[in-house]
Amino acid sequence: MAKSIKVYSTPTCPWCIRVKNFLRDNKIDFQNFDVASDQLAADEMVKKSGQMGVPVIDIDGQIIVGFDQEKIKLALGL
Amino acid sequence: MQIYDLIIIGAGPAGITAAVYAARQNLNFIVISRDIGGQAALSAEVENYTGYQVISGPELVQRFEEHMHKYNINLRENEKVLNLKKNGENFLIKTDQAEYLASCVIIASGKQSVQLNVRGEKEFKNRGLAYCAICDGPIFTGKNVAVVGGGNSALDAASILIKIAKHVYIINNTESLKGDQLLRKKIEQAVNVTILNKSQVLAVAGDKFVKSIEIKNDGQEQELAVEGVFVEIGLVPNSEFAEGVKRNQKKEIIVDIANQTNIPGVFAAGDVTDVLEKQIIISAGEGAKAALSAFGYLSRRKTENK
């Protein structure tokens, strides 16, 4: 079954853009939450990751902070 | 191990432009970089890159990247160079992932943020303390925040934050703000800004997240209730890894007009060098120059070896 992937990001942050491009390049579907305009998502992100930096990637409950390519690949089984 | 003609370290405006030129000269090369765009990707609005009247930093970097990918470029992203040194006729580059050999090198590794070095900085990093307003600013919508610094990057951060935060304190250690006059005016006129000159941050405090900062304002200690702290007190060159390469007092790599360092075959370009001004358009131009110089160096070497 496909993994549930959530990306918490802001529209302007360069690392957010990289994460999203990376997922698209690998043809992986994800749900994007813009924490700049969605306060609920922002709270959820802070609660899940225990920190306030973007991007945060939630892969089936596994939380990865930042564009950590190796961790993301591992979590996705790429 | 294969020997590349050229290795470019860094993928900001200088490194990317050098890569485009190197690709057009058909060099066998790779680009190694921790990130794409460097400081340019962190700029809010760029209004002085010819051809774009107004473009955001991330967007401009996206265009750079698209231009680079027009060529088949071997880009090793998310990889950090730890050491560069001479190895016989060539240069050996050690990264956190592998080792490479090249006939010549362009160092375009740019600069990174200076840290505050105060109590609480490490603990609260990403827990309210940030070094990039354009990245993390929006999380602080409607909150009180502080910007530490008084130069262009502090003004840039403040200009982003005045639009979203409830109140912005600027903690500046000199007599008055420096930097771009227009930007300064815009910030000084904002209703939700307090500029605290002759001030330093002593500590960052909170529980799980930042709650306040302790500052010294004109000799007087006080506490400011803020949930966000943006550190913008300047940049240092990423030049430590380059063995034997001459640097000035600011740790910038010294280059001549052809972007040659003191070591033949090692070129440098952009913010990591002692180039007179640190601007996106200047870094791009310097990257082009460095690539052409590297091409000249390789051609001369080939003729000599015949």
Coordinates of C-alpha atoms in Angstrom, one line a residue:
Chain A
M1 CA 0.0 0.0 0.0
A2 CA 1.2 3.5 -0.7
K3 CA 2.6 5.4 2.2
S4 CA 0.9 8.4 3.6
I5 CA 3.2 11.4 3.2
K6 CA 2.6 14.8 4.6
V7 CA 4.9 17.8 3.9
Y8 CA 4.7 20.8 6.2
S9 CA 6.3 23.8 4.4
T10 CA 6.2 27.5 3.6
P11 CA 6.0 28.7 0.0
T12 CA 9.3 30.5 0.2
C13 CA 11.7 28.3 2.0
P14 CA 14.3 26.9 -0.3
W15 CA 14.6 23.5 1.5
C16 CA 10.8 23.1 1.3
I17 CA 11.0 23.6 -2.5
R18 CA 13.8 21.0 -2.6
V19 CA 11.9 18.4 -0.6
K20 CA 8.8 18.8 -2.8
N21 CA 10.9 18.7 -6.0
F22 CA 12.6 15.6 -4.7
L23 CA 9.3 13.8 -4.0
R24 CA 7.9 14.8 -7.4
D25 CA 11.1 13.7 -9.2
N26 CA 10.7 10.3 -7.6
K27 CA 7.0 10.2 -8.5
I28 CA 5.8 10.1 -4.9
D29 CA 2.4 11.5 -4.0
F30 CA 2.3 13.7 -1.0
Q31 CA 0.0 16.1 0.8
N32 CA 1.4 19.6 1.2
F33 CA 0.4 21.8 4.2
D34 CA 1.3 25.4 3.9
V35 CA 2.1 26.3 7.5
A36 CA 2.3 30.0 6.6
S37 CA -1.4 30.2 5.9
D38 CA -2.7 27.2 7.8
Q39 CA -2.4 27.8 11.5
L40 CA -3.8 24.4 12.5
A41 CA -1.2 22.7 10.3
A42 CA 1.5 24.8 11.8
D43 CA 0.4 23.7 15.4
E44 CA 0.3 20.1 14.2
M45 CA 3.8 20.4 12.8
V46 CA 5.2 21.9 16.0
K47 CA 3.5 19.2 18.1
K48 CA 4.7 16.3 15.9
S49 CA 8.3 17.5 15.4
G50 CA 8.8 19.3 18.7
Q51 CA 10.4 22.2 16.8
M52 CA 9.5 25.1 14.6
G53 CA 11.7 24.8 11.5
V54 CA 10.4 23.9 8.1
P55 CA 10.2 21.6 6.2
V56 CA 8.9 18.7 8.2
I57 CA 8.1 15.4 6.5
D58 CA 5.7 12.9 8.0
I59 CA 6.1 9.5 6.3
D60 CA 3.6 7.1 7.9
G61 CA 4.2 8.7 11.3
Q62 CA 8.0 8.9 10.9
I63 CA 9.0 12.5 11.4
I64 CA 11.9 13.9 9.4
V65 CA 13.0 17.5 10.0
G66 CA 14.7 19.3 7.1
F67 CA 15.7 18.0 3.6
D68 CA 17.6 15.0 4.8
Q69 CA 17.8 13.1 1.6
E70 CA 19.2 9.9 3.1
K71 CA 16.6 9.6 5.8
I72 CA 13.8 10.4 3.4
K73 CA 15.1 7.7 0.9
L74 CA 15.3 5.2 3.7
A75 CA 11.8 5.9 5.0
L76 CA 10.4 5.7 1.5
G77 CA 12.4 2.5 0.6
L78 CA 14.0 4.2 -2.4
Chain B
M1 CA 39.9 6.7 -9.4
Q2 CA 38.8 8.8 -12.3
I3 CA 40.3 12.3 -12.7
Y4 CA 37.8 15.0 -13.5
D5 CA 38.9 18.1 -15.5
L6 CA 37.2 20.2 -12.9
I7 CA 35.3 20.1 -9.7
I8 CA 33.1 23.0 -8.7
I9 CA 32.5 23.3 -4.9
G10 CA 29.2 25.1 -4.2
A11 CA 26.0 25.7 -6.2
G12 CA 25.1 29.3 -5.5
P13 CA 25.1 31.9 -8.2
A14 CA 28.9 31.6 -8.7
G15 CA 29.0 27.8 -8.7
I16 CA 25.9 27.4 -11.0
T17 CA 27.2 30.0 -13.5
A18 CA 30.6 28.3 -13.5
A19 CA 28.8 25.0 -14.1
V20 CA 26.9 26.4 -17.1
Y21 CA 30.2 27.8 -18.6
A22 CA 32.1 24.5 -17.9
A23 CA 29.3 22.5 -19.6
R24 CA 29.4 24.7 -22.6
Q25 CA 33.2 24.1 -22.8
N26 CA 32.5 20.4 -22.7
L27 CA 34.6 19.8 -19.6
N28 CA 34.4 16.6 -17.7
F29 CA 33.3 18.0 -14.3
I30 CA 31.1 17.6 -11.2
V31 CA 29.5 20.0 -8.8
I32 CA 29.5 19.2 -5.1
S33 CA 27.3 21.3 -2.9
R34 CA 25.5 21.2 0.5
D35 CA 22.6 23.2 -1.0
I36 CA 21.4 25.0 -4.1
G37 CA 21.4 28.7 -4.3
G38 CA 23.3 29.5 -1.1
Q39 CA 22.5 32.9 0.3
A40 CA 20.6 33.9 -2.8
A41 CA 18.0 31.3 -2.0
L42 CA 17.4 33.1 1.3
S43 CA 16.9 36.6 -0.1
A44 CA 13.4 37.9 0.0
E45 CA 13.2 40.2 -3.0
V46 CA 15.9 40.7 -5.6
E47 CA 15.5 43.9 -7.5
N48 CA 18.9 44.3 -9.0
Y49 CA 19.5 41.3 -11.2
T50 CA 19.4 42.6 -14.7
G51 CA 16.5 41.2 -16.7
Y52 CA 14.3 40.6 -13.6
Q53 CA 12.8 43.8 -12.2
V54 CA 11.6 42.1 -9.1
I55 CA 12.1 38.4 -8.4
S56 CA 12.2 36.5 -5.1
G57 CA 15.5 34.8 -4.2
P58 CA 14.0 31.2 -4.3
E59 CA 12.5 31.9 -7.7
L60 CA 15.7 33.3 -9.1
V61 CA 17.6 30.3 -7.9
Q62 CA 15.0 28.1 -9.5
R63 CA 15.7 29.8 -12.8
F64 CA 19.5 29.3 -12.3
E65 CA 18.9 25.6 -11.6
E66 CA 16.7 25.1 -14.6
H67 CA 19.4 26.8 -16.7
M68 CA 22.0 24.4 -15.2
H69 CA 19.9 21.3 -15.8
K70 CA 19.5 22.3 -19.4
Y71 CA 23.0 20.6 -19.6
N72 CA 23.7 17.1 -18.4
I73 CA 25.4 18.1 -15.2
N74 CA 26.6 15.7 -12.5
L75 CA 25.4 17.5 -9.4
R76 CA 26.2 16.0 -6.0
E77 CA 23.8 17.7 -3.7
N78 CA 23.6 17.4 0.1
E79 CA 27.3 16.6 0.2
K80 CA 29.8 18.5 2.3
V81 CA 33.4 19.1 1.3
L82 CA 35.7 18.4 4.3
N83 CA 39.1 18.9 2.7
L84 CA 40.8 20.0 -0.5
K85 CA 44.5 19.5 -1.1
K86 CA 47.1 19.2 -3.7
N87 CA 47.8 15.6 -4.8
G88 CA 50.7 15.4 -7.2
E89 CA 49.6 17.0 -10.4
N90 CA 46.0 17.0 -9.3
F91 CA 43.7 17.9 -6.4
L92 CA 42.1 15.5 -3.9
I93 CA 38.7 16.4 -2.5
K94 CA 37.4 14.6 0.5
T95 CA 33.7 14.9 1.3
D96 CA 31.4 13.4 4.0
Q97 CA 30.6 10.7 1.4
A98 CA 33.5 10.1 -1.0
E99 CA 36.8 11.2 -2.4
Y100 CA 37.4 12.8 -5.8
L101 CA 40.4 13.8 -8.0
A102 CA 40.4 16.7 -10.4
S103 CA 42.9 18.6 -12.5
C104 CA 41.5 21.9 -11.3
V105 CA 39.0 23.2 -8.8
I106 CA 36.7 26.2 -8.5
I107 CA 35.8 27.1 -4.9
A108 CA 32.4 28.8 -4.8
S109 CA 31.3 27.7 -1.4
G110 CA 29.9 31.0 -0.3
K111 CA 29.2 32.1 3.3
Q112 CA 27.2 31.0 6.2
S113 CA 25.5 32.7 9.2
V114 CA 27.5 33.8 12.2
Q115 CA 26.2 32.4 15.4
L116 CA 25.4 34.6 18.5
N117 CA 27.4 32.5 21.0
V118 CA 25.1 33.2 23.9
R119 CA 23.4 31.0 26.5
G120 CA 20.4 29.2 25.1
E121 CA 21.4 29.5 21.4
K122 CA 22.0 25.8 20.8
E123 CA 19.0 24.6 22.9
F124 CA 16.5 26.8 21.2
K125 CA 17.8 26.5 17.6
N126 CA 14.6 25.6 15.6
R127 CA 12.6 26.0 18.8
G128 CA 12.1 29.7 18.2
L129 CA 15.6 30.6 17.2
A130 CA 16.2 30.8 13.5
Y131 CA 18.8 32.0 11.0
C132 CA 16.4 32.3 8.0
A133 CA 13.4 34.6 8.1
I134 CA 12.2 33.7 4.6
C135 CA 12.1 30.0 5.6
D136 CA 10.8 30.0 9.1
G137 CA 9.3 33.5 9.4
P138 CA 5.7 32.5 8.6
I139 CA 5.5 30.2 11.6
F140 CA 5.6 33.4 13.8
T141 CA 2.5 35.0 12.3
G142 CA 0.9 37.2 15.0
K143 CA 3.7 36.7 17.5
N144 CA 6.3 39.0 19.0
V145 CA 9.8 38.4 17.5
A146 CA 13.3 39.8 17.7
V147 CA 15.8 40.3 14.9
V148 CA 19.4 40.5 16.0
G149 CA 21.7 42.5 13.8
G150 CA 21.7 45.9 12.0
G151 CA 23.0 45.3 8.5
N152 CA 21.4 44.3 5.2
S153 CA 20.5 40.8 6.2
A154 CA 18.9 42.0 9.4
L155 CA 16.9 44.6 7.4
D156 CA 15.9 41.9 5.0
A157 CA 14.6 39.7 7.8
A158 CA 12.8 42.6 9.5
S159 CA 11.1 43.5 6.2
I160 CA 9.7 40.0 6.0
L161 CA 8.7 39.9 9.6
I162 CA 6.9 43.3 9.9
K163 CA 4.3 42.0 7.5
I164 CA 3.4 38.9 9.6
A165 CA 4.6 39.3 13.2
K166 CA 2.7 41.2 15.8
H167 CA 5.7 43.2 16.9
V168 CA 9.4 43.2 15.7
Y169 CA 12.2 44.2 18.0
I170 CA 15.5 45.0 16.2
I171 CA 18.5 44.4 18.5
N172 CA 21.4 46.3 17.0
N173 CA 24.7 46.7 18.7
T174 CA 25.8 49.9 16.9
E175 CA 24.6 53.5 17.1
S176 CA 22.2 53.1 14.2
L177 CA 21.1 50.7 11.5
K178 CA 23.3 50.2 8.5
G179 CA 22.5 48.9 5.0
D180 CA 20.3 49.7 2.1
Q181 CA 18.7 53.2 2.7
L182 CA 15.3 52.4 1.1
L183 CA 14.9 49.3 3.1
R184 CA 16.0 51.0 6.3
K185 CA 13.4 53.8 5.8
K186 CA 10.6 51.2 5.2
I187 CA 11.5 49.5 8.5
E188 CA 11.9 52.6 10.5
Q189 CA 8.4 53.8 9.4
A190 CA 6.6 50.5 10.2
V191 CA 4.2 50.8 13.1
N192 CA 5.1 47.5 14.7
V193 CA 8.8 47.9 15.0
T194 CA 11.0 48.9 17.9
I195 CA 14.7 49.6 17.1
L196 CA 17.0 49.1 20.0
N197 CA 20.4 50.5 19.1
K198 CA 23.5 49.9 21.2
S199 CA 22.0 46.6 22.4
Q200 CA 23.3 43.1 22.7
V201 CA 21.6 39.8 23.3
L202 CA 22.9 38.1 26.5
A203 CA 20.8 35.0 26.5
V204 CA 17.8 33.2 24.9
A205 CA 15.4 31.6 27.4
G206 CA 12.2 29.6 27.5
D207 CA 10.9 26.1 28.2
K208 CA 10.3 23.9 25.3
F209 CA 10.3 26.9 23.0
V210 CA 11.6 30.4 23.2
K211 CA 9.7 32.7 25.6
S212 CA 12.1 35.6 26.0
I213 CA 15.5 37.1 25.5
E214 CA 17.7 38.9 27.9
I215 CA 19.3 42.0 26.4
K216 CA 21.6 44.8 27.4
N217 CA 20.3 48.1 26.1
D218 CA 22.6 51.0 26.4
G219 CA 24.1 49.4 29.5
Q220 CA 20.7 48.5 31.0
E221 CA 19.8 44.8 31.3
Q222 CA 16.2 43.9 30.4
E223 CA 14.0 41.1 29.3
L224 CA 11.9 41.0 26.2
A225 CA 9.0 38.6 25.8
V226 CA 9.4 37.2 22.3
E227 CA 8.6 33.8 20.8
G228 CA 10.9 34.1 17.8
V229 CA 14.6 35.2 17.5
F230 CA 16.1 35.7 14.1
V231 CA 19.9 35.9 14.1
E232 CA 21.3 38.1 11.3
I233 CA 24.6 39.3 12.6
G234 CA 26.6 38.6 9.5
L235 CA 28.3 35.9 7.5
V236 CA 31.5 33.9 7.5
P237 CA 33.2 32.4 4.4
N238 CA 33.1 28.6 4.0
S239 CA 36.8 28.5 3.3
E240 CA 38.2 26.3 6.1
F241 CA 38.5 23.1 4.0
A242 CA 40.9 24.5 1.5
E243 CA 44.4 23.5 2.5
G244 CA 47.2 26.0 1.7
V245 CA 44.8 28.5 0.0
K246 CA 45.6 32.1 1.1
R247 CA 42.9 34.0 2.9
N248 CA 42.6 37.5 4.2
Q249 CA 41.7 38.5 7.8
K250 CA 38.0 38.0 7.1
K251 CA 38.9 34.4 6.0
E252 CA 37.9 35.3 2.5
I253 CA 40.0 33.5 -0.2
I254 CA 42.3 35.9 -2.0
V255 CA 41.9 35.9 -5.8
D256 CA 43.4 37.9 -8.6
I257 CA 41.4 39.4 -11.5
A258 CA 41.4 36.0 -13.2
N259 CA 39.9 34.3 -10.0
Q260 CA 43.2 32.5 -9.5
T261 CA 44.2 31.8 -5.9
N262 CA 47.8 31.4 -4.7
I263 CA 47.7 27.8 -5.8
P264 CA 47.8 27.3 -9.6
G265 CA 44.8 25.2 -10.6
V266 CA 42.7 26.4 -7.7
F267 CA 40.2 29.1 -8.6
A268 CA 37.6 30.8 -6.4
A269 CA 34.5 32.9 -7.1
G270 CA 31.7 34.7 -5.3
D271 CA 31.1 35.4 -1.7
V272 CA 33.8 33.1 -0.4
T273 CA 36.4 35.3 -2.0
D274 CA 37.7 38.8 -1.3
V275 CA 35.8 40.2 -4.4
L276 CA 34.9 43.8 -3.7
E277 CA 31.1 43.4 -3.4
K278 CA 28.9 40.5 -2.4
Q279 CA 26.0 40.7 -4.8
I280 CA 24.2 37.9 -6.7
I281 CA 25.0 39.4 -10.1
I282 CA 28.6 39.9 -9.2
S283 CA 28.9 36.3 -7.9
A284 CA 27.4 35.0 -11.2
G285 CA 29.9 37.1 -13.2
E286 CA 32.8 35.9 -11.0
G287 CA 31.7 32.3 -11.6
A288 CA 31.8 32.8 -15.3
K289 CA 35.2 34.3 -15.1
A290 CA 36.5 31.5 -12.9
A291 CA 35.2 28.8 -15.3
L292 CA 36.9 30.6 -18.3
S293 CA 40.1 30.8 -16.3
A294 CA 39.9 27.1 -15.4
F295 CA 39.3 26.3 -19.1
G296 CA 42.4 28.3 -20.0
Y297 CA 44.4 26.6 -17.3
L298 CA 43.4 23.1 -18.6
S299 CA 44.2 24.0 -22.2
R300 CA 47.6 25.3 -21.3
R301 CA 48.3 22.2 -19.3
K302 CA 47.4 19.9 -22.2
T303 CA 49.7 21.8 -24.6
E304 CA 52.5 21.7 -22.1
N305 CA 52.1 17.9 -21.6
K306 CA 52.3 17.2 -25.3

